[in-house]
Structure formats: C-alpha cells, structure tokens
PDB file of C-alpha atoms in Angstrom:
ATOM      1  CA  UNK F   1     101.313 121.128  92.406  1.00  0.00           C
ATOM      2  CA  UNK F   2      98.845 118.759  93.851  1.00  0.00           C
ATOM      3  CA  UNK F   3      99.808 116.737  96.753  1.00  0.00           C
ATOM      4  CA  UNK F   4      98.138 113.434  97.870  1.00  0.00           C
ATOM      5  CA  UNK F   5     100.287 111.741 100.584  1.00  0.00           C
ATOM      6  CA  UNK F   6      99.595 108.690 101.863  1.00  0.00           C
ATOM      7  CA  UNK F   7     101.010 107.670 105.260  1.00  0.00           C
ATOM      8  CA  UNK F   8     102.935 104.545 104.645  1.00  0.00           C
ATOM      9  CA  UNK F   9     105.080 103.450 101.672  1.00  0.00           C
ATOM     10  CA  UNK F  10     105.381  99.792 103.214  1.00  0.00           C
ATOM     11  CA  UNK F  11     103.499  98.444 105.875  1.00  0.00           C
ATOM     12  CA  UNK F  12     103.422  94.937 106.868  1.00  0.00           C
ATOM     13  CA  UNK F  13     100.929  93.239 109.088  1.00  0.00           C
ATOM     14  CA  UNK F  14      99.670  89.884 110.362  1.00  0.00           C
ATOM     15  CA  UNK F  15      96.117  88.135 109.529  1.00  0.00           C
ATOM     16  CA  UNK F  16      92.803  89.645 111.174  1.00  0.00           C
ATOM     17  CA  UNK F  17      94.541  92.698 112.526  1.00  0.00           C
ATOM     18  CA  UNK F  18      92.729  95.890 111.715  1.00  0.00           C
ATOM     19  CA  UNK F  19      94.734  98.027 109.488  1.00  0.00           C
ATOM     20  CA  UNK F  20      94.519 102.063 108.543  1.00  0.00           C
ATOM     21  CA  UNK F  21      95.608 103.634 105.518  1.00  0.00           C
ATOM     22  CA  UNK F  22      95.959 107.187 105.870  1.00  0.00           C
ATOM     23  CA  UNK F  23      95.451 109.208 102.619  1.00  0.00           C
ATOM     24  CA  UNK F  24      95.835 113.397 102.875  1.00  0.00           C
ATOM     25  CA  UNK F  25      95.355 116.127 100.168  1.00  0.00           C
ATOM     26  CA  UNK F  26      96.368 119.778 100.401  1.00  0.00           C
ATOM     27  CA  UNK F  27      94.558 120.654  96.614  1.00  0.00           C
ATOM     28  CA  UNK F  28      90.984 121.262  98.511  1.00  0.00           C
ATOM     29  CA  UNK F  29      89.313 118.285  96.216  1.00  0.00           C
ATOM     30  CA  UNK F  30      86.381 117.335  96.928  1.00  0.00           C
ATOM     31  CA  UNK F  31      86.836 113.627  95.508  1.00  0.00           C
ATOM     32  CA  UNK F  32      88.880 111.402  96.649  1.00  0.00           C
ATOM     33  CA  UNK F  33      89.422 107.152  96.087  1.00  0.00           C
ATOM     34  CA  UNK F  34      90.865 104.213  96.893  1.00  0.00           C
ATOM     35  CA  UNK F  35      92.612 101.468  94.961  1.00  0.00           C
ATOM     36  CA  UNK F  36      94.282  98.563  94.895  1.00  0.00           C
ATOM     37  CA  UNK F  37      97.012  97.341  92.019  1.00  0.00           C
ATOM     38  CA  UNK F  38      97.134  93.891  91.750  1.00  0.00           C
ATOM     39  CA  UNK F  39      99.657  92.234  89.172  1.00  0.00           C
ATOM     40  CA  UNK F  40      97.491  91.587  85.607  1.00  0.00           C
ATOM     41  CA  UNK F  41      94.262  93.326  87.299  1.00  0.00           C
ATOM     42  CA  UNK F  42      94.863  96.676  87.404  1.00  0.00           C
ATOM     43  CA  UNK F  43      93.717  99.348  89.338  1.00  0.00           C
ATOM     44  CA  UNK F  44      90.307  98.428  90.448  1.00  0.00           C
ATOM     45  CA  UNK F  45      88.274 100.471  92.701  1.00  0.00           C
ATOM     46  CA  UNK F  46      87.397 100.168  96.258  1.00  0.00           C
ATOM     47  CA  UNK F  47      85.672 103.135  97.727  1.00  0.00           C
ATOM     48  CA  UNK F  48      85.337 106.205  97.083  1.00  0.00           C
ATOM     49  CA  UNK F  49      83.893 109.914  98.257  1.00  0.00           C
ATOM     50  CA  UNK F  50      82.430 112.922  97.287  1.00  0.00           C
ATOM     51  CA  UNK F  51      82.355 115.415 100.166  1.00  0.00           C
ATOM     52  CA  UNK F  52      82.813 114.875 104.046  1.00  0.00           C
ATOM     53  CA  UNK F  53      81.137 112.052 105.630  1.00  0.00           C
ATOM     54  CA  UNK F  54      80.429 110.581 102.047  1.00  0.00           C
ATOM     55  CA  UNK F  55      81.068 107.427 100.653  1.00  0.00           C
ATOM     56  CA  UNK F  56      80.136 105.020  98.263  1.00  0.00           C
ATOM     57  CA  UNK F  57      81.273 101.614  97.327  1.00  0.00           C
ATOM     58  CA  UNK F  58      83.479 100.783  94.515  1.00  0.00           C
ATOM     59  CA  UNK F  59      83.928  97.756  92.169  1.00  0.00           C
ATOM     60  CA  UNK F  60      85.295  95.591  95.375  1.00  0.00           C
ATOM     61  CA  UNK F  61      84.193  97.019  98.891  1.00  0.00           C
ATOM     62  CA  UNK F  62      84.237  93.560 100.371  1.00  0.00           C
ATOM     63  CA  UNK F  63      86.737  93.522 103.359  1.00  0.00           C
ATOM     64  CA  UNK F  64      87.230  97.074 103.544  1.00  0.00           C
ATOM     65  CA  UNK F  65      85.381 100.217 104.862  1.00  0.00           C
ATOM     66  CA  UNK F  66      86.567 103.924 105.043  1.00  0.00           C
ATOM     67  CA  UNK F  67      86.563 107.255 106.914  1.00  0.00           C
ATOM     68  CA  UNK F  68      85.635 110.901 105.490  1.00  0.00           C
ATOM     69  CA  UNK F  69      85.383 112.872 108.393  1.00  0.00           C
ATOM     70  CA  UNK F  70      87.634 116.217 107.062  1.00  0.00           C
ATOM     71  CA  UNK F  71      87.911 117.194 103.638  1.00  0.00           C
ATOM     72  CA  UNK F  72      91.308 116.630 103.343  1.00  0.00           C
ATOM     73  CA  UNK F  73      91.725 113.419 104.409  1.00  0.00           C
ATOM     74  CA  UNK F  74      89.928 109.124 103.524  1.00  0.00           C
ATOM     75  CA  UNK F  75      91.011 106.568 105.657  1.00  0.00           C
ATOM     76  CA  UNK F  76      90.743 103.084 103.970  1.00  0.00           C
ATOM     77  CA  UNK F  77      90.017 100.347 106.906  1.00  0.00           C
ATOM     78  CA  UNK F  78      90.787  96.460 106.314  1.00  0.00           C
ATOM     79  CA  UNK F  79      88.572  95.685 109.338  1.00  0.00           C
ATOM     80  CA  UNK F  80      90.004  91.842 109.614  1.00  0.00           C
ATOM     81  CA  UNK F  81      93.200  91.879 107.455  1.00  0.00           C
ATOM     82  CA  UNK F  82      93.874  88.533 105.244  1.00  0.00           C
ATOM     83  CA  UNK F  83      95.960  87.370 102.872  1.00  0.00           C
ATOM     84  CA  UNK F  84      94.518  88.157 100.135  1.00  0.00           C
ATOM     85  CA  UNK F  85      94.383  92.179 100.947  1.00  0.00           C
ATOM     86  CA  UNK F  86      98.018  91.858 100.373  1.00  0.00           C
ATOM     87  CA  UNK F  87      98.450  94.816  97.267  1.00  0.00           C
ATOM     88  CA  UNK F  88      99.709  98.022  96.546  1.00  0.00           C
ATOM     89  CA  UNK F  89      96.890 100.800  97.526  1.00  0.00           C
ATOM     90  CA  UNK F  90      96.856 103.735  95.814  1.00  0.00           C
ATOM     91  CA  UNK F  91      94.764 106.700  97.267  1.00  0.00           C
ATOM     92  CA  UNK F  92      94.106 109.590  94.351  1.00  0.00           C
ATOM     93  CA  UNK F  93      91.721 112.622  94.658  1.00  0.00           C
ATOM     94  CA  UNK F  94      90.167 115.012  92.361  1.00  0.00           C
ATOM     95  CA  UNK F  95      88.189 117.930  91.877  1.00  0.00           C
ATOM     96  CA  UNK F  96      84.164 117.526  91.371  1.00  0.00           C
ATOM     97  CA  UNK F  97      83.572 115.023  88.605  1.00  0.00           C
ATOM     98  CA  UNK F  98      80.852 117.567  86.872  1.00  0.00           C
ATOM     99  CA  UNK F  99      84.506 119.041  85.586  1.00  0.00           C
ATOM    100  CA  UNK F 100      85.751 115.469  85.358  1.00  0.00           C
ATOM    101  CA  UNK F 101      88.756 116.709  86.251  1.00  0.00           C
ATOM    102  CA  UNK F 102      91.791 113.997  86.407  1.00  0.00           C
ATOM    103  CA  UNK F 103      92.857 112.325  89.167  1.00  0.00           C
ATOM    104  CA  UNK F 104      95.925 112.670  90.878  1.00  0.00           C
ATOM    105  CA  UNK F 105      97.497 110.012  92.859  1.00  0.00           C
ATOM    106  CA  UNK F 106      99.815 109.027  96.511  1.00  0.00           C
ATOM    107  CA  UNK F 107     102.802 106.973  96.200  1.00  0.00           C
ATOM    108  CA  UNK F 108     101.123 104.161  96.917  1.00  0.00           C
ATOM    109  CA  UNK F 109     101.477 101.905  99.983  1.00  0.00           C
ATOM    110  CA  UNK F 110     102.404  97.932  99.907  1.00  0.00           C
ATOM    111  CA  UNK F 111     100.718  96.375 102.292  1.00  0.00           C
ATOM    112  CA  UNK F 112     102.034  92.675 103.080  1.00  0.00           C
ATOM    113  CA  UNK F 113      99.434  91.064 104.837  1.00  0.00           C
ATOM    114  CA  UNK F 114     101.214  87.681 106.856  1.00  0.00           C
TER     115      UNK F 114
ATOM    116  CA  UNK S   1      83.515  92.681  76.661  1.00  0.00           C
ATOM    117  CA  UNK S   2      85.678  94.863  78.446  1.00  0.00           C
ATOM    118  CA  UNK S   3      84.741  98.576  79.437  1.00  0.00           C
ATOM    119  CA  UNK S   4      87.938  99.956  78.412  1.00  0.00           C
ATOM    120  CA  UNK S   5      90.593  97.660  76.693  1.00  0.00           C
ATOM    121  CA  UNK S   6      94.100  98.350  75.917  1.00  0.00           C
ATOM    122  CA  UNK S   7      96.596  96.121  74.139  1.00  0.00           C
ATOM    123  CA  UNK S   8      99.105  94.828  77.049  1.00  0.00           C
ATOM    124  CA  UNK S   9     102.371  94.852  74.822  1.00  0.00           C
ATOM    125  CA  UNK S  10     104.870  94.734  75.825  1.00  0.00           C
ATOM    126  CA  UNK S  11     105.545  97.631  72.721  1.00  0.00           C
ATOM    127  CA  UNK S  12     109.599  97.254  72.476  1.00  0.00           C
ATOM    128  CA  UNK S  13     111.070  99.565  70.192  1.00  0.00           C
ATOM    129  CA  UNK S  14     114.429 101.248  69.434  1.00  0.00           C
ATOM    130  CA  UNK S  15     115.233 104.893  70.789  1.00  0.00           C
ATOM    131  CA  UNK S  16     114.529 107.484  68.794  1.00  0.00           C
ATOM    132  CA  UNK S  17     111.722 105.529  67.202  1.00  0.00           C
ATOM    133  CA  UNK S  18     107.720 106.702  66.763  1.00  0.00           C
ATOM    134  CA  UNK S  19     105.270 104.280  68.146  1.00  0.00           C
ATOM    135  CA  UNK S  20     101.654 104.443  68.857  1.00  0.00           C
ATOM    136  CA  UNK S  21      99.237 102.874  71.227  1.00  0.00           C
ATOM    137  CA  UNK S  22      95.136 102.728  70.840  1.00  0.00           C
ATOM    138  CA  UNK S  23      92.721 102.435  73.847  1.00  0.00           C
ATOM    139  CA  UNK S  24      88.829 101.403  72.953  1.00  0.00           C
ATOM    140  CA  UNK S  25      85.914 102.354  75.023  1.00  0.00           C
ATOM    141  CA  UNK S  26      82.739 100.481  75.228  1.00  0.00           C
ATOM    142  CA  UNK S  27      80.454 103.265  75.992  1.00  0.00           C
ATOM    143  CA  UNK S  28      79.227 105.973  73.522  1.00  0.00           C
ATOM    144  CA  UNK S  29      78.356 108.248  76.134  1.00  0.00           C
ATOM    145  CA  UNK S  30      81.441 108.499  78.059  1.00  0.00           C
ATOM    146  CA  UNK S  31      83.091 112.273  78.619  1.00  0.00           C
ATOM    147  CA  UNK S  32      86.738 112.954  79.233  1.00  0.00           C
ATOM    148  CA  UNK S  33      89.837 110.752  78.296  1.00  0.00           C
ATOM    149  CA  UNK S  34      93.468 110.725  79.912  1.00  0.00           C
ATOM    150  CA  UNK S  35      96.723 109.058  79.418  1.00  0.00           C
ATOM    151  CA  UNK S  36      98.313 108.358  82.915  1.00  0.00           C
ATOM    152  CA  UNK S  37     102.236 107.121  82.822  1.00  0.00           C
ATOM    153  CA  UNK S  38     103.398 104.265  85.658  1.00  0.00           C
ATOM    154  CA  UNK S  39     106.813 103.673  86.301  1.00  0.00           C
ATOM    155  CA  UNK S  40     107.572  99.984  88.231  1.00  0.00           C
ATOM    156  CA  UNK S  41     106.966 100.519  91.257  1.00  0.00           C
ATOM    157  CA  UNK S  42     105.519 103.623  91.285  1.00  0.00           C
ATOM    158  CA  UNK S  43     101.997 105.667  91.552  1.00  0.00           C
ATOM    159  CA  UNK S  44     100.125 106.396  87.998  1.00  0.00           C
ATOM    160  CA  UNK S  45     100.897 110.208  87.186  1.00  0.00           C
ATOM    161  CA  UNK S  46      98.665 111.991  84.621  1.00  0.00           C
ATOM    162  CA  UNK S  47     100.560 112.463  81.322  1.00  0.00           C
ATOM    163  CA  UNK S  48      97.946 114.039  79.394  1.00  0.00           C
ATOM    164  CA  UNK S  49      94.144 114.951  78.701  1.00  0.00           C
ATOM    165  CA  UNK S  50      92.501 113.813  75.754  1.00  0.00           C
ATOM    166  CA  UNK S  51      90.684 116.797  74.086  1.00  0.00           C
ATOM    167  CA  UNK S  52      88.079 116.440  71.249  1.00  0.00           C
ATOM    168  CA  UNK S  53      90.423 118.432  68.653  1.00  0.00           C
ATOM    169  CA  UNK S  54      93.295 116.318  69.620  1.00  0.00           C
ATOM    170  CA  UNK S  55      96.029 118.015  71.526  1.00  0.00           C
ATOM    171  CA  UNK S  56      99.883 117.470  71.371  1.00  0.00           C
ATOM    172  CA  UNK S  57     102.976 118.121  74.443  1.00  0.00           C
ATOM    173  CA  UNK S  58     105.618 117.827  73.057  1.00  0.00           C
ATOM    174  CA  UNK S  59     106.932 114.898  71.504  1.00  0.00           C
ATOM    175  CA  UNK S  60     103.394 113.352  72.534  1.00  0.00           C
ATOM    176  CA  UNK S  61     100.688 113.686  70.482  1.00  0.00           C
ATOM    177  CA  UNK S  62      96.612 112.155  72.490  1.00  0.00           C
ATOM    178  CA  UNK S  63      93.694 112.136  69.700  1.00  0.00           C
ATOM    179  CA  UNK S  64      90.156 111.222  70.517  1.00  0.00           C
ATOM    180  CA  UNK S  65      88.035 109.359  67.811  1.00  0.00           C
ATOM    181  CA  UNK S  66      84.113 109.058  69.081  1.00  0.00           C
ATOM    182  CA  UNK S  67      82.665 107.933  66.179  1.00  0.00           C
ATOM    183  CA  UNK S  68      85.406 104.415  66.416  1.00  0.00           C
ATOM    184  CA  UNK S  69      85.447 104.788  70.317  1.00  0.00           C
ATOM    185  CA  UNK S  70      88.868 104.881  70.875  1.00  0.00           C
ATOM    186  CA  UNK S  71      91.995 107.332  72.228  1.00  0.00           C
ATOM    187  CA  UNK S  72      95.587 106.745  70.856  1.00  0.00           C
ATOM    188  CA  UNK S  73      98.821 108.130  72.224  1.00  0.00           C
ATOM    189  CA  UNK S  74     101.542 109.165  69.498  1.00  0.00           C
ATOM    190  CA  UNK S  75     104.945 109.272  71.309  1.00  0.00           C
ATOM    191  CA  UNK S  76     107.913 110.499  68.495  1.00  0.00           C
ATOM    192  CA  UNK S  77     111.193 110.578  68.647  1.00  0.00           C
ATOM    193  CA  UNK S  78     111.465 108.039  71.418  1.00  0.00           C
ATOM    194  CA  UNK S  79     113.716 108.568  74.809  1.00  0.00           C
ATOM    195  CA  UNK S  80     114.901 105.595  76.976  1.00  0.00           C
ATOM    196  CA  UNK S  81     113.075 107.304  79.822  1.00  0.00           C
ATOM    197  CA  UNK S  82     109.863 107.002  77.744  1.00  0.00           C
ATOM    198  CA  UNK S  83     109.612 103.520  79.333  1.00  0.00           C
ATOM    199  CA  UNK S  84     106.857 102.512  81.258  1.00  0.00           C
ATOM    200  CA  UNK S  85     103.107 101.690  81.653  1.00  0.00           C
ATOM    201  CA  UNK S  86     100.743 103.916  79.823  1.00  0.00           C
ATOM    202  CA  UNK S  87      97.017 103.899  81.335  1.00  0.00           C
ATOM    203  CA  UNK S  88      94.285 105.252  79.288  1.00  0.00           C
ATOM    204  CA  UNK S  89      91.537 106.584  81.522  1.00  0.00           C
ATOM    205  CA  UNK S  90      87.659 107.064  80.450  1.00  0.00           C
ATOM    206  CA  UNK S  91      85.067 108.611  82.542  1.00  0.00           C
ATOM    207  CA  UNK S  92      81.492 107.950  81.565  1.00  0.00           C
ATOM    208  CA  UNK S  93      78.106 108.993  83.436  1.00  0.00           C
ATOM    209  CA  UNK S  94      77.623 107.128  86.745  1.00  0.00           C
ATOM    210  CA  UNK S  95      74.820 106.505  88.682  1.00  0.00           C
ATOM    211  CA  UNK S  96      73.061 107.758  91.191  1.00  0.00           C
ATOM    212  CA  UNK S  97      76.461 110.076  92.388  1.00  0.00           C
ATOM    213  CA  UNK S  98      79.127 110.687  90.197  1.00  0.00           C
ATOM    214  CA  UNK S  99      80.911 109.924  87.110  1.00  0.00           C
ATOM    215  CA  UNK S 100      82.626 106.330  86.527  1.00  0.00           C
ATOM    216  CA  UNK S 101      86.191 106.298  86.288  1.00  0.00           C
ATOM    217  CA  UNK S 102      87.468 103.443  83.885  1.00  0.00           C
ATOM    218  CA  UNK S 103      91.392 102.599  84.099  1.00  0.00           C
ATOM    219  CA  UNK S 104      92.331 100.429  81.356  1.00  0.00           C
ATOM    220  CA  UNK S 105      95.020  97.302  82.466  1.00  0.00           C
ATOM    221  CA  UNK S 106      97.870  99.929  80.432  1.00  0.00           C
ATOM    222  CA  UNK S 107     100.360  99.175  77.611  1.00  0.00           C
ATOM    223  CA  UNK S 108     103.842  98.522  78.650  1.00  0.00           C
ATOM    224  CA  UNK S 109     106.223 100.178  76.425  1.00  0.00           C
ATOM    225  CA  UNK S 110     110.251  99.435  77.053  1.00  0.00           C
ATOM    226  CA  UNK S 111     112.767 101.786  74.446  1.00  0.00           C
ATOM    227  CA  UNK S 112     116.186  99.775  73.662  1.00  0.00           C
ATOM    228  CA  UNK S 113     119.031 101.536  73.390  1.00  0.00           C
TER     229      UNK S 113
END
C-alpha cells in the first residue's frame, strides 16, 4: 500500500512565523502536491513537483514556497504565516502523469495560524 | 463555468437504498476520471477509476460518458458507512509540464438508518 505521511496532524502557530510542512512517500513517485481544504472551496492546488529539485506553481502559490530536494520527500513553506493560511493541507503524490495515475493522499495537517 | 462541477447535495437517502451522483467536465480533451471518498475530517482516499467501458467494485458501479462530458457513480444497496464526500477527479492535458488535476467541490451523501 502506498504511504504518504505528513509530519503533523495539528500544528498551531502564531502570525509571520515561518512554518514547515513535512510531506514523505515510500511508493518511489515521482509526483507529488500540495493542497489546501478550505470549507465550500475545495481542494485547490498550491504547488506541485515532478522530479527532485522541481517545482511549479499551482492555482494559489501566493504565500507559500516549497522544497524538493530527495525524491521522497516536498516541504511546503508559509514563509510569513497569517491568518488566512489557517486550513487543512493535504500533501498527495503520484506516479508520472503520462500514466495519469491517481493520487494518493497524507492525513492531512490543520494548521491554526493565531 | 466551472472546470469540473458536481452537485453539492447533501444526497440523504435510506439504507439499503440505490442512489446516483453525476460529475460534468468542461473539457473534451481531458484523460482519466476518479471517484475519491472523504470522510469529516479526514484525507480524500481513491475509491475508484473511471474506465471508458465503465467498470463496477462491488456494490459501486463508475461509468464514463465523453460524448455528454460527464462521470456518474452508482452506489446500490446502500450501507450507513457509505456516508461521506464523494470527489470526482478529471485530469486533462496541462501545459508546459504535466497533466492538470481537476477536483470537483464533492457530493455529500449521508444514509439514514
């Protein structure tokens, strides 16, 4: 079975700190993405990868930046936490998209940003 | 107009009951489907693929309609534990990188006793 884990379930932190979200697969994908779940919105994408030391933006990048450096594992960054970062972020990861192979997804974390 | 729409529900319906859900897609080019499940609280967890021919698990039943752009998820015989969100997923070409991955806002579907 695939398994994404991500490092915290909760986490709660205070305005303009910098926060990591750690996000590891043991399934070898090469993909892998970040999200947020907002109440009404969705899952709506923020970044995601393709291969080591790859990124590209998502639908909402603003805020946020990320880390590829090992196959295995994306970082998601809130560089100057606020308020409104305050969501459930899901981290999922996948095999090439040429196979558009599904994606499988962590257990989320809930960030509370105070 | 919305890339991938779903109808919201909430779908409330008795156990033991049949009930369907549709999911519409905007664009004519796009390449695999998937129903994902979500429990409260919880991460989305991939229910099923979507295959041309249609393909059934179970009491669950996905079909895939191109020329009307839409999925639908058949659920019979409905259990209490078939509550929950159902996402319907579309992937259609990207850009310069890879292919777009479309979640749709999900149907919530509650089963009374």
């Amino acid at each position: 079975d695939v398994k994404v884990t991500q490092s915290s379930r909760y986490l709660v932190k205070r305005t303009g700190e910098k926060v990591f979200l750690e996000c590891v697969q043991d399934m070898d994908h090469e993909n892998m993405f970040w999200y947020r779940q907002d109440p009404g919105l969705g899952l709506r994408l923020i970044y995601f990868s393709y291969d080591v030391k790859m990124k590209e933006k998502g639908d909402i990048p603003e805020g946020y930046s990320v880390s590829r450096e090992k196959k295995e594992r994306f970082s998601l960054i809130l560089e100057s936490a606020s308020t409104n970062q305050t969501s459930m972020y899901l981290c999922a990861s996948s095999y090439v998209q040429g196979n558009n192979q599904p994606q499988h997804f962590g257990d989320g974390t809930r960030l509370s940003i105070l | 107009r919305k890339e991938v729409e779903q109808d919201p529900g909430p779908f409330n319906v008795p156990e033991g009951a049949t009930v369907a859900f549709n999911c519409t897609y905007s664009n004519s080019a796009s390449q695999s489907f998937f129903w994902y499940r979500q429990d409260c609280r919880k991460e989305p967890k991939l229910l099923m693929s979507v295959y041309s021919s249609g393909n059934e698990d179970g009491r669950f039943t996905a079909q895939l309609n191109r020329a009307s752009q839409y999925i639908s998820l058949l659920i019979r015989d409905s259990k209490l534990s078939d509550s929950a969100t159902y996402l319907c997923v579309v992937t259609t070409p990207g850009g310069s990188s890879a292919s777009k991955i479309i979640f749709g806002s999900g149907t919530r579907l509650s089963i009374r006793p």
